[in-house]
């Protein structure tokens, strides 16, 4: 292996001299060829789904439809997919006036009119009703009881009242729900805030102070309480049709899965696992990981998923050297307030009272990384790195001195930590 390696960093790359260390392997996604010619794959998925009848067969005799679309934070090809869905529904006799698109933002910020047009295109935004889901708007939600795990089920009324319910989205690894896509369009997508909060708290161990539920992590569906709760609630809603996209590591469209919402989603998850799982035979002392460059390292809020993905690659009390620009800082309001809570038990207490992703990341740092040394090579101010509880360095040479790394220290190199998950072979 070359002693000089280049890793993504911001808009470019940075060079690192790894001489004196013992690299085991460069872990990165597998090279699967995709396409930038979307149309055939999308039309094929609508007309000839992998699981169940075509959208046209399902839509016959229906008088209204709702299509769920992910927000702007995910690449889902909504601008390419939604027009084809609308054309199919129109041919089945459902008028555009009886079709609504709901932006399934969950608890994320709602999209502006300009962002909606950017997401869907002028034609779609101007021809059908498009609304943001509002998880805090009680009158727009319907209560459907409790899930078997005690989650209060509040669901968007507009979706529940539609004759035809269609889910769209993309599939990737998700750090505690297993994978994105599928049932996540419904929970958190169009659920009430209390539904979202209770579901997400299932990532914690049921015993207070015991840390995480070990099954609530990337790549696990069966036995994952967060995912199983999502699917139970999705089953109650009973979606009619799903169309989810899968991209390869180069960002090219690889697969469009469609049909039965559960079976099609599982197929896409298997593809993601095949591409983005890095097989390892042993855990290393050290991981040198890039968050993947811009936009994945634009701020620390985005970067933390690379740290979580890396944990399965290192030994207990191992070391992570994180390469991430973070030119826009920590990236979330109130982050410093959550990070100021140093007691893990107090942090968990506050998180259980008011679950949010900023608090969850603070919990990741204080509890999930306990015993792990993390050093950052970034553009973050030194005081911010210190607040995170990490070490700060300007180069790998400086990092080796600060960490007193031994020459025989084994190491994995991970150029795209944002999308690479370890799998023990």
XYZ file of C-alpha atoms in Angstrom:
425
model
C 0.000 0.000 0.000
C 1.296 3.481 -0.849
C 2.569 5.510 2.090
C 0.914 8.698 0.774
C -2.866 8.537 0.569
C -5.452 11.155 -0.367
C -8.773 11.436 1.392
C -11.821 13.582 0.561
C -11.859 16.845 2.500
C -14.303 19.672 1.875
C -14.319 20.534 -1.824
C -11.053 18.707 -2.452
C -8.681 16.196 -0.841
C -5.887 16.090 1.735
C -2.694 14.066 1.644
C -1.577 11.873 4.527
C 1.701 10.055 5.075
C 0.845 6.746 6.761
C 4.428 5.490 7.063
C 5.128 3.933 10.450
C 1.585 2.569 10.766
C 0.295 -0.875 9.821
C -2.651 -0.449 7.417
C -4.737 -3.604 7.137
C -7.036 -2.535 4.343
C -8.734 0.379 2.634
C -12.450 -0.045 3.338
C -14.739 1.451 0.741
C -17.967 0.675 -1.134
C -17.919 -1.897 -3.914
C -17.852 -0.752 -7.517
C -21.334 -1.385 -8.930
C -22.133 0.253 -12.254
C -25.193 2.501 -12.331
C -26.837 4.775 -14.867
C -27.780 8.410 -15.295
C -30.583 7.403 -17.659
C -33.395 7.221 -15.139
C -36.474 6.993 -17.310
C -36.503 3.310 -18.237
C -35.879 2.150 -14.660
C -38.573 4.430 -13.248
C -41.206 3.515 -15.829
C -40.399 -0.167 -15.455
C -40.809 0.052 -11.687
C -44.232 1.681 -12.047
C -45.522 -0.607 -14.802
C -43.862 -3.876 -13.751
C -43.049 -3.802 -10.035
C -40.926 -6.498 -8.418
C -43.644 -7.359 -5.917
C -47.385 -7.252 -6.529
C -49.606 -5.658 -9.192
C -48.747 -2.574 -11.220
C -49.678 0.896 -10.026
C -52.275 1.087 -12.782
C -53.973 -2.109 -11.582
C -53.980 -0.847 -7.992
C -55.302 2.599 -8.952
C -58.302 1.418 -10.972
C -61.555 2.355 -9.255
C -59.851 4.696 -6.757
C -61.029 8.299 -6.545
C -58.220 10.008 -4.593
C -54.504 9.564 -3.977
C -51.733 10.837 -1.729
C -48.044 10.573 -2.633
C -45.437 10.898 0.115
C -42.162 12.565 -0.848
C -39.017 12.896 1.276
C -37.684 16.340 2.140
C -34.754 18.161 0.523
C -32.134 16.445 2.722
C -32.377 13.240 0.676
C -31.800 12.578 -2.992
C -34.860 10.655 -4.173
C -35.402 11.661 -7.837
C -38.836 13.003 -6.892
C -38.717 15.444 -9.823
C -38.322 12.494 -12.208
C -40.647 10.008 -10.474
C -43.705 12.052 -9.484
C -44.682 13.160 -13.033
C -44.742 9.517 -14.159
C -46.891 8.566 -11.164
C -49.308 11.426 -11.882
C -49.578 10.370 -15.520
C -50.392 6.813 -14.483
C -53.026 7.944 -11.973
C -54.622 10.290 -14.505
C -54.952 7.456 -17.006
C -56.797 5.502 -14.296
C -59.344 8.272 -13.873
C -58.048 9.977 -10.735
C -58.181 13.729 -11.450
C -55.237 15.922 -10.482
C -57.598 17.853 -8.201
C -57.968 14.683 -6.117
C -54.224 14.001 -5.804
C -52.062 15.482 -3.038
C -48.318 15.346 -2.507
C -47.226 15.491 1.125
C -43.635 16.436 1.905
C -42.862 13.872 4.620
C -40.531 16.064 6.659
C -41.068 14.265 9.966
C -39.749 16.695 12.591
C -37.400 18.435 10.132
C -38.023 22.047 9.036
C -40.837 22.468 6.519
C -39.923 23.375 2.949
C -40.475 26.830 1.495
C -42.406 27.291 -1.751
C -39.121 27.747 -3.592
C -37.732 24.538 -2.104
C -40.883 22.641 -3.067
C -40.558 23.817 -6.672
C -36.887 22.821 -6.651
C -37.770 19.385 -5.266
C -40.752 18.591 -7.521
C -40.461 20.907 -10.514
C -42.779 23.694 -11.662
C -45.261 21.421 -13.439
C -45.947 19.170 -10.462
C -45.962 22.015 -7.919
C -48.451 23.890 -10.070
C -50.801 21.026 -10.952
C -51.532 19.206 -7.670
C -51.939 20.148 -4.026
C -48.559 20.060 -2.291
C -48.362 20.427 1.490
C -45.733 20.087 4.182
C -46.482 17.619 6.928
C -46.608 19.393 10.295
C -45.874 17.041 13.185
C -46.944 19.670 15.724
C -50.319 20.497 14.161
C -52.691 18.363 16.232
C -55.828 19.074 14.187
C -54.189 17.651 11.036
C -53.380 14.354 12.784
C -55.559 11.372 13.681
C -54.936 9.235 16.741
C -54.892 5.500 15.990
C -54.070 4.028 19.394
C -50.800 2.579 20.714
C -48.309 0.314 19.006
C -47.258 -2.908 20.740
C -44.212 -1.002 22.049
C -46.367 1.752 23.502
C -45.842 4.358 20.791
C -48.833 6.741 20.543
C -49.863 6.644 16.876
C -50.697 10.078 15.438
C -50.820 10.049 11.613
C -51.497 12.721 8.994
C -55.252 12.728 8.292
C -54.875 13.588 4.615
C -52.964 10.379 4.012
C -55.364 8.253 6.039
C -58.377 9.599 4.131
C -56.927 8.884 0.665
C -58.108 5.870 -1.365
C -54.583 5.297 -2.673
C -51.413 5.729 -0.612
C -48.056 5.826 -2.419
C -44.612 5.981 -0.774
C -41.499 7.320 -2.495
C -37.961 7.788 -1.213
C -34.426 6.431 -1.245
C -32.693 3.645 0.647
C -29.433 4.022 2.558
C -27.995 2.816 5.821
C -29.543 4.518 8.853
C -27.610 4.633 12.103
C -30.414 3.383 14.371
C -33.393 2.448 12.160
C -31.286 0.020 10.103
C -32.052 1.534 6.711
C -33.860 4.578 5.376
C -36.747 4.355 2.915
C -39.747 2.055 3.251
C -41.785 2.582 6.415
C -39.774 5.692 7.317
C -41.961 7.656 4.896
C -44.752 7.162 7.442
C -42.757 7.189 10.681
C -41.216 9.690 11.101
C -42.318 11.138 7.731
C -45.982 11.967 8.381
C -46.316 11.154 12.084
C -46.970 13.359 15.094
C -44.123 14.620 17.242
C -44.997 12.336 20.170
C -45.047 9.358 17.771
C -41.621 10.259 16.401
C -40.107 10.913 19.825
C -41.358 7.673 21.401
C -40.262 5.617 18.417
C -36.781 7.118 18.328
C -36.320 6.567 22.050
C -36.474 2.841 21.324
C -32.822 3.170 20.267
C -32.030 3.325 23.994
C -31.856 0.240 26.170
C -35.137 -0.251 28.057
C -33.156 -0.127 31.313
C -32.264 3.457 32.232
C -28.526 4.015 32.210
C -27.724 0.892 30.175
C -26.896 2.822 27.011
C -28.150 1.800 23.586
C -30.310 -1.111 22.548
C -27.660 -3.236 20.783
C -30.088 -4.103 17.969
C -30.869 -0.492 17.046
C -28.089 0.159 14.577
C -27.231 0.388 10.896
C -27.943 -2.675 8.799
C -30.288 -4.417 11.266
C -34.019 -4.713 10.549
C -35.201 -7.917 12.226
C -35.035 -7.460 15.972
C -34.435 -3.726 15.691
C -37.126 -2.173 17.931
C -37.051 1.179 16.111
C -37.561 -0.394 12.701
C -40.101 -2.968 13.846
C -42.162 -0.228 15.497
C -42.026 1.756 12.243
C -43.197 -1.232 10.224
C -45.999 -2.063 12.664
C -47.368 1.470 12.333
C -46.888 1.463 8.545
C -48.852 -1.777 8.380
C -51.701 -0.070 10.229
C -51.693 2.726 7.624
C -51.537 0.065 4.864
C -49.693 1.781 1.968
C -50.752 0.585 -1.494
C -47.531 1.065 -3.450
C -43.876 1.891 -2.850
C -41.186 3.155 -5.181
C -37.702 3.641 -3.674
C -34.415 4.394 -5.400
C -30.946 3.011 -4.699
C -27.746 4.812 -5.764
C -24.250 3.386 -6.049
C -21.205 4.934 -4.388
C -20.663 7.225 -7.381
C -24.163 8.650 -7.012
C -25.508 6.891 -10.115
C -28.933 5.269 -10.089
C -28.482 1.551 -9.603
C -31.929 0.209 -8.799
C -35.566 1.260 -8.458
C -37.510 -1.105 -6.212
C -41.296 -1.049 -6.281
C -44.575 -2.703 -5.402
C -45.364 -4.129 -1.966
C -43.996 -1.600 0.519
C -42.319 -4.137 2.781
C -40.941 -6.656 0.264
C -39.664 -4.064 -2.210
C -37.934 -2.172 0.587
C -36.193 -5.337 1.797
C -34.891 -5.914 -1.714
C -33.378 -2.423 -1.806
C -31.841 -2.883 1.646
C -30.108 -6.045 0.431
C -28.601 -4.084 -2.460
C -27.346 -1.355 -0.111
C -25.784 -3.998 2.100
C -24.060 -5.603 -0.886
C -22.590 -2.265 -2.020
C -21.704 -0.431 1.164
C -20.717 -3.195 3.594
C -16.964 -3.471 4.017
C -15.935 -6.978 5.044
C -13.362 -7.186 7.836
C -11.741 -10.213 9.448
C -10.468 -8.402 12.537
C -10.896 -5.110 14.310
C -8.074 -2.581 14.185
C -6.391 -0.387 16.794
C -6.991 2.687 14.694
C -9.212 3.975 11.906
C -8.308 6.907 9.685
C -11.669 7.993 8.327
C -12.850 10.763 6.033
C -16.481 11.843 6.253
C -16.566 11.814 2.450
C -15.910 15.476 1.640
C -18.501 18.100 0.745
C -21.440 18.131 1.471
C -21.029 15.246 3.912
C -18.445 17.103 6.014
C -20.050 20.547 5.839
C -20.645 20.530 9.617
C -20.215 18.218 12.571
C -23.931 17.358 12.694
C -23.465 15.623 9.319
C -20.070 14.168 10.211
C -21.143 12.219 13.297
C -22.667 9.413 11.209
C -19.150 8.645 9.898
C -17.929 8.269 13.472
C -20.809 5.909 14.298
C -20.169 3.828 11.162
C -16.523 3.511 12.163
C -17.174 2.070 15.622
C -17.644 -1.438 14.245
C -14.138 -1.362 12.748
C -12.043 -0.721 15.869
C -11.165 -2.613 19.009
C -12.571 -1.659 22.394
C -10.875 1.553 23.542
C -9.584 2.043 20.012
C -8.739 5.277 18.220
C -10.458 7.239 15.462
C -8.705 9.937 13.439
C -11.509 11.844 11.762
C -10.823 13.902 8.645
C -13.652 16.393 8.050
C -13.667 20.057 7.079
C -16.755 21.180 9.078
C -16.370 24.628 7.521
C -19.844 25.586 8.777
C -19.050 24.623 12.363
C -21.046 22.287 14.581
C -24.129 22.738 12.406
C -27.038 22.785 14.844
C -28.633 25.287 17.166
C -28.445 24.327 20.867
C -25.666 21.804 20.153
C -23.366 23.430 22.693
C -26.119 23.371 25.328
C -26.499 19.615 24.956
C -22.740 19.081 24.874
C -22.405 21.042 28.119
C -24.242 18.212 29.923
C -21.296 16.043 30.923
C -23.104 13.445 33.047
C -24.271 10.552 30.821
C -27.200 9.835 33.174
C -28.326 13.470 33.185
C -27.989 13.540 29.404
C -30.114 10.407 29.066
C -32.695 11.846 31.450
C -33.003 14.998 29.332
C -33.093 12.984 26.102
C -35.912 10.772 27.387
C -37.878 13.908 28.327
C -37.362 15.654 24.979
C -35.906 13.433 22.277
C -34.212 15.267 19.415
C -31.355 14.459 17.090
C -29.020 17.085 18.548
C -29.370 15.519 21.984
C -28.954 12.093 20.428
C -25.623 13.113 18.888
C -24.483 14.497 22.250
C -25.435 11.119 23.751
C -23.474 9.363 20.995
C -20.404 11.342 22.023
C -20.759 10.958 25.787
C -21.970 7.336 25.867
C -21.533 5.674 22.465
C -17.875 6.728 22.208
C -17.005 6.063 25.843
C -13.454 4.733 25.964
C -12.791 5.582 22.304
C -10.176 8.226 21.535
C -11.177 10.590 18.737
C -8.875 13.098 17.099
C -10.094 15.546 14.460
C -8.251 17.041 11.527
C -10.673 19.768 10.525
C -11.402 23.486 10.167
C -13.310 23.564 13.463
C -12.059 26.015 16.095
C -10.022 24.258 18.752
C -12.543 25.146 21.477
C -15.326 23.385 19.552
C -13.215 20.246 19.166
C -12.449 20.390 22.880
C -16.167 20.802 23.677
C -16.817 17.586 21.738
C -14.279 15.884 23.983
C -11.948 15.188 21.041
C -8.302 16.009 20.367
C -7.331 18.489 17.661
C -4.498 18.236 15.100
C -3.484 19.829 11.807
C -1.819 16.769 10.261
C -1.439 13.030 10.660
C 2.107 13.530 11.900
C 0.851 15.797 14.675
C -1.952 13.334 15.406
C 0.540 10.483 15.839
C 2.504 12.560 18.334
C -0.567 13.628 20.310
C -1.913 10.075 20.438
C 1.510 8.459 20.989
C 0.659 5.866 18.357
C 2.888 2.817 18.226
C 4.441 1.827 14.911
C 2.773 -1.592 15.048
C -0.706 -0.088 15.513
C -3.066 -1.739 13.021
C -5.235 0.586 10.971
C -8.126 0.693 8.529
C -8.404 3.565 6.076
C -11.956 4.640 5.247
C -12.277 7.273 2.481
C -16.096 7.486 2.675
C -17.110 6.999 6.280
C -20.538 8.484 5.605
C -21.592 5.455 3.523
C -19.319 2.603 4.641
C -20.401 0.133 7.323
C -18.245 -2.742 8.604
C -19.404 -6.321 8.312
C -17.478 -9.114 10.042
C -16.683 -11.833 7.520
